[in-house]
Amino acid sequence: GDCGQANNLVTLGRDMIVNVETTGSCNTDEFHLVLAAGDFNAAGDTIQIYLNNTGGYSDHRIYGLYSTSTNSDIASQVLYQTYTDYSNMPSGRGQMNYEFFKPNTANASTTTLGGDWDGMFFFYDYDQFQKRTKDTLINYAKWNWTDLGVRGFRMDAVKHFTPEFVGDLLDSMHTAGMNPSMVVGEWYSTNAGELSGWINNVKAAMDPATQAAIRPKIFDFSLRENLRQACDDAAFDVRNVFTGSLHDASGLSGFNVVTFANNHDFRDGSGFASLIRNNPMLSYAYILTNNQLGVPTIFYPDYYGYPAPAGGLYGYHPTNIPAGKDELDRLIKVLQLYINNSPSADYLNRFSTPYAANFIEGSSNKALIYQMEGSASNSFKDVIVAINFGNTTLKVDQQINNRNGGILPGMRFTDVLGRSAYPFQVVDGSGRVYIELPAHSYSVWVQGTLTVLPLNVTQFSATAQKNAVTLGWTVSGNEMLSSFDIERSDDGVTYRTIGTKPAATATGIQQYSFIDKDVVYNKSMLY
């Protein structure tokens, strides 16, 4: 038997109900059939093997068929026929039979049930080239929108989703006035060409009007693997992260990418398919402070904490990583206040960088130092980010991008997270700033003199009145503030200052209010 295990004896014409092994390292079950001379036609015969999945979600297949008479594996002789019949559904919808799946009468002579689109992963596979299948799935997606209120779609294992089908799906939804704000596919691979190629093919199958309304995305496994190695592999040069994303490796727009550090599929103890086991916050610091990469996502246990192994579950979970909620909340606030809408990222210590650096302690191959260009959203303030993956303190004089003379010597950059050795940096006469960070740490410096986060906002409200809107907020930790600037956006993009509220000099919890009397009507306002 495979993996040195025993086999299970089966008999012709008799069903065997089994639970396929999923808890061991082998993940294989072997069955032994003995045929007597009277059980088959020696001139030629066929064994019908019924593999009926009754347990729901599953991924099992026949990968070996060993013949003792020929002393060989004859699995290549197996021919598949889909054993599927959904013709009597209680809802009266979604009727399907084998013609909707692979193989069917249209492709039985051509499919090999192999490769990314035809392989027997996760049991029977839809044939999205069949119009009947495509129409049923599109109608199901629309039903999710109209009846369940679903407004976003995560498509699993899109190696098996033809790009033409996804393009037609989004075209049909857009024509029906359904424009999901998030459509993301999971292609389990680190090959940047494959990942970006799928998205580009989906976009090519979409009408121009649909492309303007819906931006399909794909998970960036390429960047994630670089981040995992940066955290867990002591020999890895972390500057590879700068070139390892879909955006930087293949030119894919960040609007078509979802970035992440961990997810539910990583269940090995080490390697590509494992969770980041050392300082995952360094990975989150990168994806939450570089908007060019894509839409950042956070894995639930990284935010709330990992469940301890119990009952045979979660044995692959790291046990030394605390809940990251507080730290991630601060990074999210940095993203919202200073990073969103930045038009570019300049990787200051990249390979073959034009920017000079003097590493007093630590090394360039264990640091990510980059500069985000300011935008109207943050009053055109540049942002400098440094992440130290090394085991020693990082001390470096790093030349920065002076924006064609727009950033002059003497300009101050405030450490808004307060995680470095000093509260601010000052640009010296050589256009450099001094960065000092502990081992396995990071921080963010914003151009100008600013308040250090976190200012803890515990409550905020906006109450519409007849001719005004009353704003109310409660904060703690405002001792360093002089005032609050109240800003409003009428288009959801640009903000303008509509007033100022002096900060209290007292310590502790403080409550504030402001009345906006110059309101617009029949339109959303953001404060």
Short mmCIF file of C-alpha atoms in Angstrom, two decimals:
data_model
loop_
_atom_site.label_atom_id
_atom_site.label_comp_id
_atom_site.label_asym_id
_atom_site.label_seq_id
_atom_site.Cartn_x
_atom_site.Cartn_y
_atom_site.Cartn_z
CA GLY A 1 0.00 0.00 0.00
CA ASP A 2 1.00 3.63 -0.47
CA CYS A 3 2.71 5.23 2.54
CA GLY A 4 3.20 1.75 4.01
CA GLN A 5 -0.41 1.43 5.14
CA ALA A 6 -2.74 -1.55 4.86
CA ASN A 7 -5.48 -1.74 2.22
CA ASN A 8 -9.24 -2.23 2.50
CA LEU A 9 -10.82 -5.28 0.86
CA VAL A 10 -13.76 -4.46 -1.44
CA THR A 11 -16.14 -6.81 -3.27
CA LEU A 12 -17.74 -6.54 -6.69
CA GLY A 13 -21.29 -5.18 -6.53
CA ARG A 14 -21.09 -4.10 -2.91
CA ASP A 15 -20.83 -0.49 -1.69
CA MET A 16 -18.33 0.55 0.94
CA ILE A 17 -19.06 3.71 2.91
CA VAL A 18 -15.81 5.31 4.05
CA ASN A 19 -14.33 8.51 5.42
CA VAL A 20 -11.37 9.49 3.29
CA GLU A 21 -8.26 10.03 5.40
CA THR A 22 -7.37 13.69 5.90
CA THR A 23 -5.58 13.74 9.26
CA GLY A 24 -2.30 12.02 8.40
CA SER A 25 0.66 12.91 6.24
CA CYS A 26 -0.37 10.42 3.57
CA ASN A 27 -3.97 11.50 2.90
CA THR A 28 -4.47 8.28 0.94
CA ASP A 29 -6.78 5.27 1.27
CA GLU A 30 -6.16 2.10 -0.69
CA PHE A 31 -8.75 -0.51 -1.68
CA HIS A 32 -8.03 -4.09 -2.78
CA LEU A 33 -10.28 -5.88 -5.27
CA VAL A 34 -9.71 -9.57 -6.05
CA LEU A 35 -11.21 -10.82 -9.32
CA ALA A 36 -11.87 -14.48 -9.96
CA ALA A 37 -11.89 -15.92 -13.48
CA GLY A 38 -15.67 -15.93 -13.53
CA ASP A 39 -15.91 -12.24 -12.61
CA PHE A 40 -14.90 -10.84 -15.99
CA ASN A 41 -14.73 -11.49 -19.72
CA ALA A 42 -11.14 -12.41 -20.54
CA ALA A 43 -11.58 -11.11 -24.10
CA GLY A 44 -12.11 -7.59 -22.75
CA ASP A 45 -14.17 -6.04 -19.99
CA THR A 46 -14.72 -2.89 -17.93
CA ILE A 47 -14.85 -2.29 -14.19
CA GLN A 48 -17.36 0.42 -13.25
CA ILE A 49 -16.07 2.27 -10.17
CA TYR A 50 -18.64 4.50 -8.47
CA LEU A 51 -17.00 7.17 -6.35
CA ASN A 52 -19.98 8.97 -4.87
CA ASN A 53 -19.20 11.99 -2.72
CA THR A 54 -21.80 12.22 0.07
CA GLY A 55 -19.81 14.37 2.47
CA GLY A 56 -20.05 17.76 0.80
CA TYR A 57 -16.83 19.67 0.14
CA SER A 58 -14.12 17.22 -0.82
CA ASP A 59 -11.01 16.76 -2.88
CA HIS A 60 -10.40 13.10 -3.64
CA ARG A 61 -9.50 11.25 -6.80
CA ILE A 62 -8.10 7.94 -8.04
CA TYR A 63 -4.42 8.57 -8.65
CA GLY A 64 -3.19 4.99 -8.77
CA LEU A 65 -4.60 1.70 -10.08
CA TYR A 66 -2.16 -1.14 -9.62
CA SER A 67 -2.60 -4.37 -11.60
CA THR A 68 -0.90 -7.45 -10.19
CA SER A 69 -1.32 -9.32 -13.47
CA THR A 70 0.70 -6.71 -15.35
CA ASN A 71 2.75 -5.58 -12.34
CA SER A 72 2.13 -1.95 -13.31
CA ASP A 73 0.08 1.15 -12.57
CA ILE A 74 -2.77 1.33 -15.11
CA ALA A 75 -4.37 4.53 -13.78
CA SER A 76 -3.96 6.09 -17.23
CA GLN A 77 -6.64 3.68 -18.49
CA VAL A 78 -9.28 5.13 -16.17
CA LEU A 79 -12.03 7.03 -18.00
CA TYR A 80 -14.24 9.37 -15.98
CA GLN A 81 -17.93 10.07 -16.32
CA THR A 82 -19.60 12.58 -14.04
CA TYR A 83 -22.05 10.82 -11.74
CA THR A 84 -24.18 13.89 -11.01
CA ASP A 85 -27.91 14.59 -11.14
CA TYR A 86 -29.49 17.74 -9.71
CA SER A 87 -32.71 17.52 -11.71
CA ASN A 88 -35.23 17.57 -8.87
CA MET A 89 -34.29 20.53 -6.70
CA PRO A 90 -36.70 21.58 -3.90
CA SER A 91 -36.35 25.23 -4.94
CA GLY A 92 -37.14 24.46 -8.56
CA ARG A 93 -33.92 26.24 -9.49
CA GLY A 94 -30.41 25.21 -10.42
CA GLN A 95 -31.28 21.94 -12.10
CA MET A 96 -28.10 20.28 -13.37
CA ASN A 97 -26.95 16.93 -14.67
CA TYR A 98 -23.65 15.56 -15.93
CA GLU A 99 -23.78 17.81 -19.02
CA PHE A 100 -22.97 20.81 -16.80
CA PHE A 101 -19.73 19.23 -15.53
CA LYS A 102 -16.54 17.70 -16.89
CA PRO A 103 -16.55 15.41 -18.77
CA ASN A 104 -19.75 15.75 -20.81
CA THR A 105 -20.88 14.76 -24.28
CA ALA A 106 -19.38 17.94 -25.74
CA ASN A 107 -15.84 17.37 -24.47
CA ALA A 108 -15.54 13.72 -23.46
CA SER A 109 -13.33 13.00 -26.47
CA THR A 110 -11.00 15.94 -25.88
CA THR A 111 -10.63 16.54 -22.14
CA THR A 112 -7.79 14.88 -20.26
CA LEU A 113 -9.21 15.88 -16.87
CA GLY A 114 -5.79 17.38 -16.26
CA GLY A 115 -4.18 20.78 -16.15
CA ASP A 116 -5.41 23.82 -14.31
CA TRP A 117 -8.88 24.00 -15.87
CA ASP A 118 -9.82 20.33 -16.30
CA GLY A 119 -8.11 18.64 -13.35
CA MET A 120 -10.24 16.68 -10.89
CA PHE A 121 -9.50 18.96 -7.98
CA PHE A 122 -12.27 19.28 -5.41
CA PHE A 123 -14.16 16.44 -7.10
CA TYR A 124 -16.47 17.26 -10.04
CA ASP A 125 -15.63 20.43 -11.92
CA TYR A 126 -18.06 22.79 -13.65
CA ASP A 127 -17.65 23.12 -17.39
CA GLN A 128 -17.99 26.87 -17.77
CA PHE A 129 -17.64 26.59 -21.53
CA GLN A 130 -21.15 25.09 -21.57
CA LYS A 131 -23.76 27.82 -22.02
CA ARG A 132 -26.19 26.00 -19.73
CA THR A 133 -23.58 25.96 -16.95
CA LYS A 134 -22.58 29.57 -17.47
CA ASP A 135 -26.20 30.78 -17.46
CA THR A 136 -27.00 28.84 -14.28
CA LEU A 137 -23.97 30.20 -12.41
CA ILE A 138 -24.65 33.77 -13.54
CA ASN A 139 -28.26 33.51 -12.40
CA TYR A 140 -27.06 32.12 -9.07
CA ALA A 141 -24.68 35.07 -8.64
CA LYS A 142 -27.53 37.49 -9.34
CA TRP A 143 -29.76 35.66 -6.85
CA ASN A 144 -27.05 36.15 -4.22
CA TRP A 145 -27.22 39.88 -4.98
CA THR A 146 -31.01 40.32 -5.05
CA ASP A 147 -32.12 37.85 -2.38
CA LEU A 148 -29.17 37.66 0.02
CA GLY A 149 -27.74 41.16 -0.31
CA VAL A 150 -24.28 39.91 -1.29
CA ARG A 151 -22.12 42.77 -2.59
CA GLY A 152 -18.78 41.06 -3.06
CA PHE A 153 -17.44 37.79 -4.44
CA ARG A 154 -14.39 35.71 -3.52
CA MET A 155 -13.85 33.08 -6.20
CA ASP A 156 -11.98 30.03 -4.96
CA ALA A 157 -9.47 28.12 -7.10
CA VAL A 158 -9.78 30.30 -10.20
CA LYS A 159 -7.27 28.06 -11.96
CA HIS A 160 -10.49 26.26 -12.92
CA PHE A 161 -12.41 29.44 -13.84
CA THR A 162 -12.10 30.32 -17.49
CA PRO A 163 -11.41 34.07 -17.78
CA GLU A 164 -14.13 34.35 -20.44
CA PHE A 165 -16.72 33.06 -17.97
CA VAL A 166 -15.74 35.59 -15.30
CA GLY A 167 -15.80 38.40 -17.85
CA ASP A 168 -19.27 37.35 -19.05
CA LEU A 169 -20.46 37.04 -15.44
CA LEU A 170 -19.37 40.60 -14.61
CA ASP A 171 -20.78 41.94 -17.89
CA SER A 172 -24.16 40.39 -17.13
CA MET A 173 -24.18 41.72 -13.57
CA HIS A 174 -23.21 45.22 -14.69
CA THR A 175 -25.93 45.25 -17.35
CA ALA A 176 -28.40 44.35 -14.59
CA GLY A 177 -27.20 47.26 -12.44
CA MET A 178 -25.21 45.01 -10.08
CA ASN A 179 -21.66 46.28 -9.54
CA PRO A 180 -19.96 44.40 -6.67
CA SER A 181 -17.36 46.49 -4.86
CA MET A 182 -15.08 43.49 -4.37
CA VAL A 183 -14.48 40.65 -6.82
CA VAL A 184 -11.33 38.68 -6.05
CA GLY A 185 -10.03 35.36 -7.32
CA GLU A 186 -7.68 32.92 -5.60
CA TRP A 187 -5.02 31.39 -7.86
CA TYR A 188 -2.79 29.26 -5.62
CA SER A 189 0.58 30.03 -7.16
CA THR A 190 3.53 32.39 -6.72
CA ASN A 191 4.07 32.76 -10.47
CA ALA A 192 3.49 36.47 -11.11
CA GLY A 193 2.96 35.86 -14.82
CA GLU A 194 0.18 33.35 -14.18
CA LEU A 195 -1.52 35.55 -11.59
CA SER A 196 -1.43 38.77 -13.58
CA GLY A 197 -2.19 36.88 -16.79
CA TRP A 198 -5.48 35.58 -15.42
CA ILE A 199 -6.62 39.06 -14.38
CA ASN A 200 -5.59 40.58 -17.70
CA ASN A 201 -7.51 37.86 -19.54
CA VAL A 202 -10.60 38.48 -17.40
CA LYS A 203 -10.40 42.20 -18.17
CA ALA A 204 -10.01 41.44 -21.88
CA ALA A 205 -13.28 39.49 -21.71
CA MET A 206 -15.14 42.40 -20.07
CA ASP A 207 -16.96 45.17 -21.92
CA PRO A 208 -15.41 48.66 -21.50
CA ALA A 209 -18.40 49.87 -19.46
CA THR A 210 -18.04 46.92 -17.09
CA GLN A 211 -14.32 47.58 -16.66
CA ALA A 212 -15.11 51.14 -15.64
CA ALA A 213 -17.59 49.95 -13.00
CA ILE A 214 -16.03 46.72 -11.65
CA ARG A 215 -12.35 46.06 -10.98
CA PRO A 216 -11.63 42.32 -10.68
CA LYS A 217 -8.76 41.45 -8.36
CA ILE A 218 -6.49 38.54 -7.54
CA PHE A 219 -4.70 37.55 -4.33
CA ASP A 220 -0.98 38.31 -4.46
CA PHE A 221 0.61 34.99 -3.47
CA SER A 222 3.89 36.14 -4.99
CA LEU A 223 4.27 39.05 -2.57
CA ARG A 224 3.03 36.94 0.31
CA GLU A 225 5.73 34.31 -0.26
CA ASN A 226 8.41 37.01 -0.31
CA LEU A 227 7.06 38.42 2.95
CA ARG A 228 6.99 34.95 4.53
CA GLN A 229 10.64 34.41 3.65
CA ALA A 230 11.55 37.89 4.89
CA CYS A 231 10.06 37.01 8.29
CA ASP A 232 11.00 33.32 8.60
CA ASP A 233 14.17 32.77 6.54
CA ALA A 234 17.27 34.30 8.12
CA ALA A 235 19.23 33.98 4.86
CA PHE A 236 16.66 35.83 2.74
CA ASP A 237 17.54 39.27 1.34
CA VAL A 238 14.39 41.21 2.22
CA ARG A 239 14.95 43.70 -0.62
CA ASN A 240 13.47 41.00 -2.86
CA VAL A 241 10.13 42.09 -1.41
CA PHE A 242 10.40 45.30 -3.45
CA THR A 243 10.37 43.32 -6.70
CA GLY A 244 8.22 40.41 -5.55
CA SER A 245 4.71 41.87 -5.77
CA LEU A 246 2.34 41.58 -8.73
CA HIS A 247 2.42 45.36 -9.04
CA ASP A 248 6.21 45.59 -9.16
CA ALA A 249 6.96 42.31 -10.95
CA SER A 250 4.34 42.46 -13.70
CA GLY A 251 3.03 46.04 -13.68
CA LEU A 252 -0.44 45.02 -12.51
CA SER A 253 -2.42 47.92 -11.06
CA GLY A 254 -2.99 47.82 -7.33
CA PHE A 255 -6.68 48.26 -8.12
CA ASN A 256 -6.58 44.67 -9.45
CA VAL A 257 -4.73 43.13 -6.49
CA VAL A 258 -5.54 42.03 -2.93
CA THR A 259 -2.54 41.70 -0.61
CA PHE A 260 -2.35 39.52 2.49
CA ALA A 261 0.12 38.06 4.98
CA ASN A 262 -1.68 34.87 6.08
CA ASN A 263 -4.81 32.91 5.24
CA HIS A 264 -6.68 29.69 5.97
CA ASP A 265 -4.90 27.60 3.32
CA PHE A 266 -1.48 27.67 5.00
CA ARG A 267 -1.47 24.57 7.21
CA ASP A 268 2.06 23.18 6.93
CA GLY A 269 4.64 23.60 9.65
CA SER A 270 7.13 25.36 7.38
CA GLY A 271 7.66 26.46 3.80
CA PHE A 272 5.35 28.10 1.29
CA ALA A 273 2.17 26.54 2.67
CA SER A 274 2.82 27.60 6.27
CA LEU A 275 1.67 30.58 8.28
CA ILE A 276 4.23 33.30 8.98
CA ARG A 277 5.68 32.17 12.29
CA ASN A 278 7.97 35.07 13.21
CA ASN A 279 6.91 38.71 13.51
CA PRO A 280 4.03 38.74 11.00
CA MET A 281 3.39 42.39 11.92
CA LEU A 282 6.39 43.32 9.78
CA SER A 283 4.51 41.95 6.75
CA TYR A 284 1.38 43.85 7.71
CA ALA A 285 3.43 47.02 8.16
CA TYR A 286 4.46 46.71 4.51
CA ILE A 287 1.08 46.01 2.92
CA LEU A 288 -0.70 48.62 5.08
CA THR A 289 1.75 51.43 4.29
CA ASN A 290 2.21 50.86 0.55
CA ASN A 291 -1.04 51.51 -1.30
CA GLN A 292 0.55 50.80 -4.69
CA LEU A 293 0.53 47.07 -3.97
CA GLY A 294 -3.22 46.53 -3.75
CA VAL A 295 -6.08 46.32 -1.26
CA PRO A 296 -4.65 45.00 2.04
CA THR A 297 -6.49 42.32 4.01
CA ILE A 298 -5.96 41.00 7.55
CA PHE A 299 -6.25 37.35 8.59
CA TYR A 300 -8.77 37.02 11.42
CA PRO A 301 -6.43 35.21 13.90
CA ASP A 302 -3.66 37.76 13.29
CA TYR A 303 -6.13 40.40 14.50
CA TYR A 304 -7.94 38.57 17.32
CA GLY A 305 -5.43 35.83 18.21
CA TYR A 306 -4.89 32.21 17.19
CA PRO A 307 -7.04 29.48 18.77
CA ALA A 308 -4.93 27.01 20.72
CA PRO A 309 -4.63 23.51 19.24
CA ALA A 310 -7.46 21.36 20.56
CA GLY A 311 -9.32 18.23 19.57
CA GLY A 312 -6.96 17.50 16.71
CA LEU A 313 -7.53 20.95 15.20
CA TYR A 314 -5.20 23.92 14.68
CA GLY A 315 -2.03 21.97 15.34
CA TYR A 316 -0.34 24.11 12.68
CA HIS A 317 -1.16 27.39 14.44
CA PRO A 318 1.75 29.38 15.87
CA THR A 319 1.62 29.55 19.66
CA ASN A 320 3.87 32.54 20.31
CA ILE A 321 2.03 35.28 18.41
CA PRO A 322 -0.32 37.55 20.39
CA ALA A 323 -3.44 39.17 18.98
CA GLY A 324 -2.38 42.10 16.80
CA LYS A 325 -5.55 44.19 17.04
CA ASP A 326 -4.07 47.27 18.71
CA GLU A 327 -1.00 47.35 16.49
CA LEU A 328 -3.02 46.73 13.33
CA ASP A 329 -5.55 49.41 14.27
CA ARG A 330 -2.75 51.96 14.39
CA LEU A 331 -1.41 50.83 11.02
CA ILE A 332 -4.91 51.06 9.55
CA LYS A 333 -5.17 54.61 10.89
CA VAL A 334 -1.84 55.48 9.24
CA LEU A 335 -3.16 54.04 5.98
CA GLN A 336 -6.34 56.10 6.22
CA LEU A 337 -4.70 59.37 7.23
CA TYR A 338 -1.44 59.41 5.30
CA ILE A 339 -1.11 56.60 2.72
CA ASN A 340 -4.41 56.41 0.84
CA ASN A 341 -4.30 58.06 -2.60
CA SER A 342 -0.50 58.30 -2.63
CA PRO A 343 0.45 58.34 -6.34
CA SER A 344 3.80 56.52 -6.04
CA ALA A 345 6.26 54.60 -3.88
CA ASP A 346 10.03 55.10 -4.09
CA TYR A 347 12.03 52.14 -2.72
CA LEU A 348 15.00 53.98 -1.25
CA ASN A 349 17.22 50.97 -0.42
CA ARG A 350 16.28 48.81 -3.40
CA PHE A 351 18.83 46.85 -5.38
CA SER A 352 21.00 49.28 -7.45
CA THR A 353 19.46 52.25 -5.66
CA PRO A 354 20.54 55.76 -6.66
CA TYR A 355 20.11 56.91 -3.04
CA ALA A 356 23.14 56.94 -0.75
CA ALA A 357 22.98 55.30 2.67
CA ASN A 358 25.37 54.93 5.60
CA PHE A 359 24.47 51.88 7.68
CA ILE A 360 25.95 52.48 11.11
CA GLU A 361 24.33 49.35 12.49
CA GLY A 362 22.21 46.75 10.76
CA SER A 363 22.29 46.14 7.01
CA SER A 364 20.44 47.02 3.85
CA ASN A 365 19.58 43.38 3.11
CA LYS A 366 17.50 43.23 6.30
CA ALA A 367 15.64 46.52 5.86
CA LEU A 368 12.85 47.93 3.73
CA ILE A 369 13.06 51.73 3.51
CA TYR A 370 10.70 53.53 1.16
CA GLN A 371 9.02 56.87 0.56
CA MET A 372 5.37 57.39 -0.31
CA GLU A 373 4.57 60.49 -2.34
CA GLY A 374 2.11 62.93 -0.76
CA SER A 375 -1.31 63.66 -2.22
CA ALA A 376 -4.21 66.04 -1.76
CA SER A 377 -5.66 63.56 0.74
CA ASN A 378 -2.83 64.22 3.23
CA SER A 379 -2.04 67.82 2.21
CA PHE A 380 0.83 66.62 -0.02
CA LYS A 381 2.96 65.30 2.84
CA ASP A 382 5.53 62.66 1.90
CA VAL A 383 5.77 59.61 4.14
CA ILE A 384 8.91 57.61 4.98
CA VAL A 385 8.54 54.01 6.16
CA ALA A 386 11.29 51.77 7.54
CA ILE A 387 10.91 48.10 8.48
CA ASN A 388 13.77 46.30 10.23
CA PHE A 389 13.69 42.52 9.71
CA GLY A 390 17.13 42.12 11.29
CA ASN A 391 18.11 40.76 14.69
CA THR A 392 20.02 43.93 15.58
CA THR A 393 19.18 47.61 15.92
CA LEU A 394 18.94 49.47 12.62
CA LYS A 395 20.89 52.75 12.52
CA VAL A 396 21.19 54.38 9.11
CA ASP A 397 21.59 57.77 7.46
CA GLN A 398 19.34 57.36 4.42
CA GLN A 399 19.14 59.77 1.49
CA ILE A 400 15.55 60.46 0.45
CA ASN A 401 13.74 61.75 -2.64
CA ASN A 402 13.70 65.55 -2.31
CA ARG A 403 10.90 65.93 -4.88
CA ASN A 404 12.99 68.13 -7.17
CA GLY A 405 13.93 70.48 -4.35
CA GLY A 406 10.51 70.49 -2.72
CA ILE A 407 11.89 68.87 0.44
CA LEU A 408 14.69 71.09 1.72
CA PRO A 409 17.33 70.54 4.41
CA GLY A 410 15.84 71.26 7.81
CA MET A 411 12.46 69.70 6.93
CA ARG A 412 11.08 67.67 9.82
CA PHE A 413 9.43 64.24 9.50
CA THR A 414 7.38 63.20 12.55
CA ASP A 415 7.36 59.60 13.77
CA VAL A 416 3.57 59.27 13.98
CA LEU A 417 3.75 55.80 15.55
CA GLY A 418 6.41 56.69 18.09
CA ARG A 419 8.23 53.38 17.58
CA SER A 420 11.70 54.71 16.73
CA ALA A 421 14.45 56.12 18.93
CA TYR A 422 13.51 59.77 18.34
CA PRO A 423 10.20 61.64 17.89
CA PHE A 424 11.20 63.12 14.52
CA GLN A 425 13.78 63.16 11.73
CA VAL A 426 15.39 66.25 10.21
CA VAL A 427 16.65 66.30 6.62
CA ASP A 428 20.36 67.13 6.70
CA GLY A 429 22.45 69.07 4.18
CA SER A 430 23.02 65.92 2.12
CA GLY A 431 19.31 65.21 1.83
CA ARG A 432 19.43 62.37 4.38
CA VAL A 433 17.37 61.41 7.41
CA TYR A 434 18.53 59.36 10.39
CA ILE A 435 16.58 56.19 11.15
CA GLU A 436 17.02 54.16 14.34
CA LEU A 437 14.77 51.17 14.96
CA PRO A 438 14.92 48.18 17.33
CA ALA A 439 15.27 44.68 15.90
CA HIS A 440 12.12 43.32 14.24
CA SER A 441 10.37 46.67 14.29
CA TYR A 442 9.10 49.44 12.04
CA SER A 443 7.82 53.00 12.08
CA VAL A 444 6.31 55.69 9.89
CA TRP A 445 7.48 59.29 9.54
CA VAL A 446 5.21 61.95 8.00
CA GLN A 447 6.48 65.22 6.58
CA GLY A 448 5.91 68.15 8.94
CA THR A 449 5.22 68.53 12.64
CA LEU A 450 2.31 66.27 13.51
CA THR A 451 0.60 64.54 16.41
CA VAL A 452 1.92 61.14 17.32
CA LEU A 453 -0.65 58.36 16.99
CA PRO A 454 -2.60 57.02 18.60
CA LEU A 455 -4.98 59.75 19.52
CA ASN A 456 -7.62 57.39 20.85
CA VAL A 457 -11.04 58.31 19.43
CA THR A 458 -13.56 56.27 21.40
CA GLN A 459 -16.74 57.75 19.89
CA PHE A 460 -17.74 59.83 16.87
CA SER A 461 -21.24 60.79 15.74
CA ALA A 462 -22.87 62.97 13.11
CA THR A 463 -26.49 63.98 13.72
CA ALA A 464 -28.53 65.61 10.96
CA GLN A 465 -30.75 68.50 12.03
CA LYS A 466 -33.02 70.78 10.03
CA ASN A 467 -30.35 73.10 8.67
CA ALA A 468 -27.13 71.72 10.15
CA VAL A 469 -25.16 68.66 11.20
CA THR A 470 -23.90 68.30 14.77
CA LEU A 471 -20.64 66.40 15.15
CA GLY A 472 -19.64 64.88 18.46
CA TRP A 473 -16.53 62.96 19.45
CA THR A 474 -14.85 61.59 22.55
CA VAL A 475 -11.08 61.15 22.81
CA SER A 476 -8.36 60.30 25.26
CA GLY A 477 -4.69 61.14 25.06
CA ASN A 478 -5.09 64.61 23.50
CA GLU A 479 -2.63 66.34 25.84
CA MET A 480 -0.20 66.95 22.95
CA LEU A 481 -2.85 68.53 20.70
CA SER A 482 -3.46 72.21 20.15
CA SER A 483 -6.63 71.83 18.08
CA PHE A 484 -8.81 69.62 15.89
CA ASP A 485 -9.29 70.48 12.22
CA ILE A 486 -12.76 69.49 11.02
CA GLU A 487 -12.78 68.44 7.36
CA ARG A 488 -15.65 67.50 5.06
CA SER A 489 -15.88 65.81 1.67
CA ASP A 490 -18.90 66.25 -0.58
CA ASP A 491 -17.61 63.97 -3.35
CA GLY A 492 -16.05 61.18 -1.30
CA VAL A 493 -12.55 62.00 -2.59
CA THR A 494 -11.33 65.47 -1.63
CA TYR A 495 -11.68 67.08 1.79
CA ARG A 496 -11.70 70.73 2.83
CA THR A 497 -11.37 72.27 6.27
CA ILE A 498 -14.69 73.66 7.54
CA GLY A 499 -13.65 74.60 11.05
CA THR A 500 -11.26 74.26 13.96
CA LYS A 501 -11.92 73.20 17.54
CA PRO A 502 -9.35 74.03 20.26
CA ALA A 503 -8.18 70.99 22.23
CA ALA A 504 -8.70 70.87 25.97
CA THR A 505 -5.64 71.22 28.16
CA ALA A 506 -6.93 68.71 30.70
CA THR A 507 -5.83 65.09 30.67
CA GLY A 508 -8.02 62.02 30.45
CA ILE A 509 -11.24 61.55 28.47
CA GLN A 510 -12.55 64.67 26.72
CA GLN A 511 -15.75 65.32 24.75
CA TYR A 512 -16.09 67.74 21.85
CA SER A 513 -18.80 68.98 19.52
CA PHE A 514 -18.99 71.06 16.35
CA ILE A 515 -21.96 72.32 14.33
CA ASP A 516 -21.68 72.38 10.54
CA LYS A 517 -24.17 75.01 9.40
CA ASP A 518 -23.12 75.15 5.74
CA VAL A 519 -24.52 71.79 4.66
CA VAL A 520 -25.52 70.41 1.28
CA TYR A 521 -28.85 68.67 0.77
CA ASN A 522 -29.78 65.33 -0.84
CA LYS A 523 -26.14 64.29 -0.94
CA SER A 524 -23.81 62.23 1.22
CA MET A 525 -21.25 64.15 3.26
CA LEU A 526 -18.14 62.61 4.82
CA TYR A 527 -16.48 64.16 7.88
#
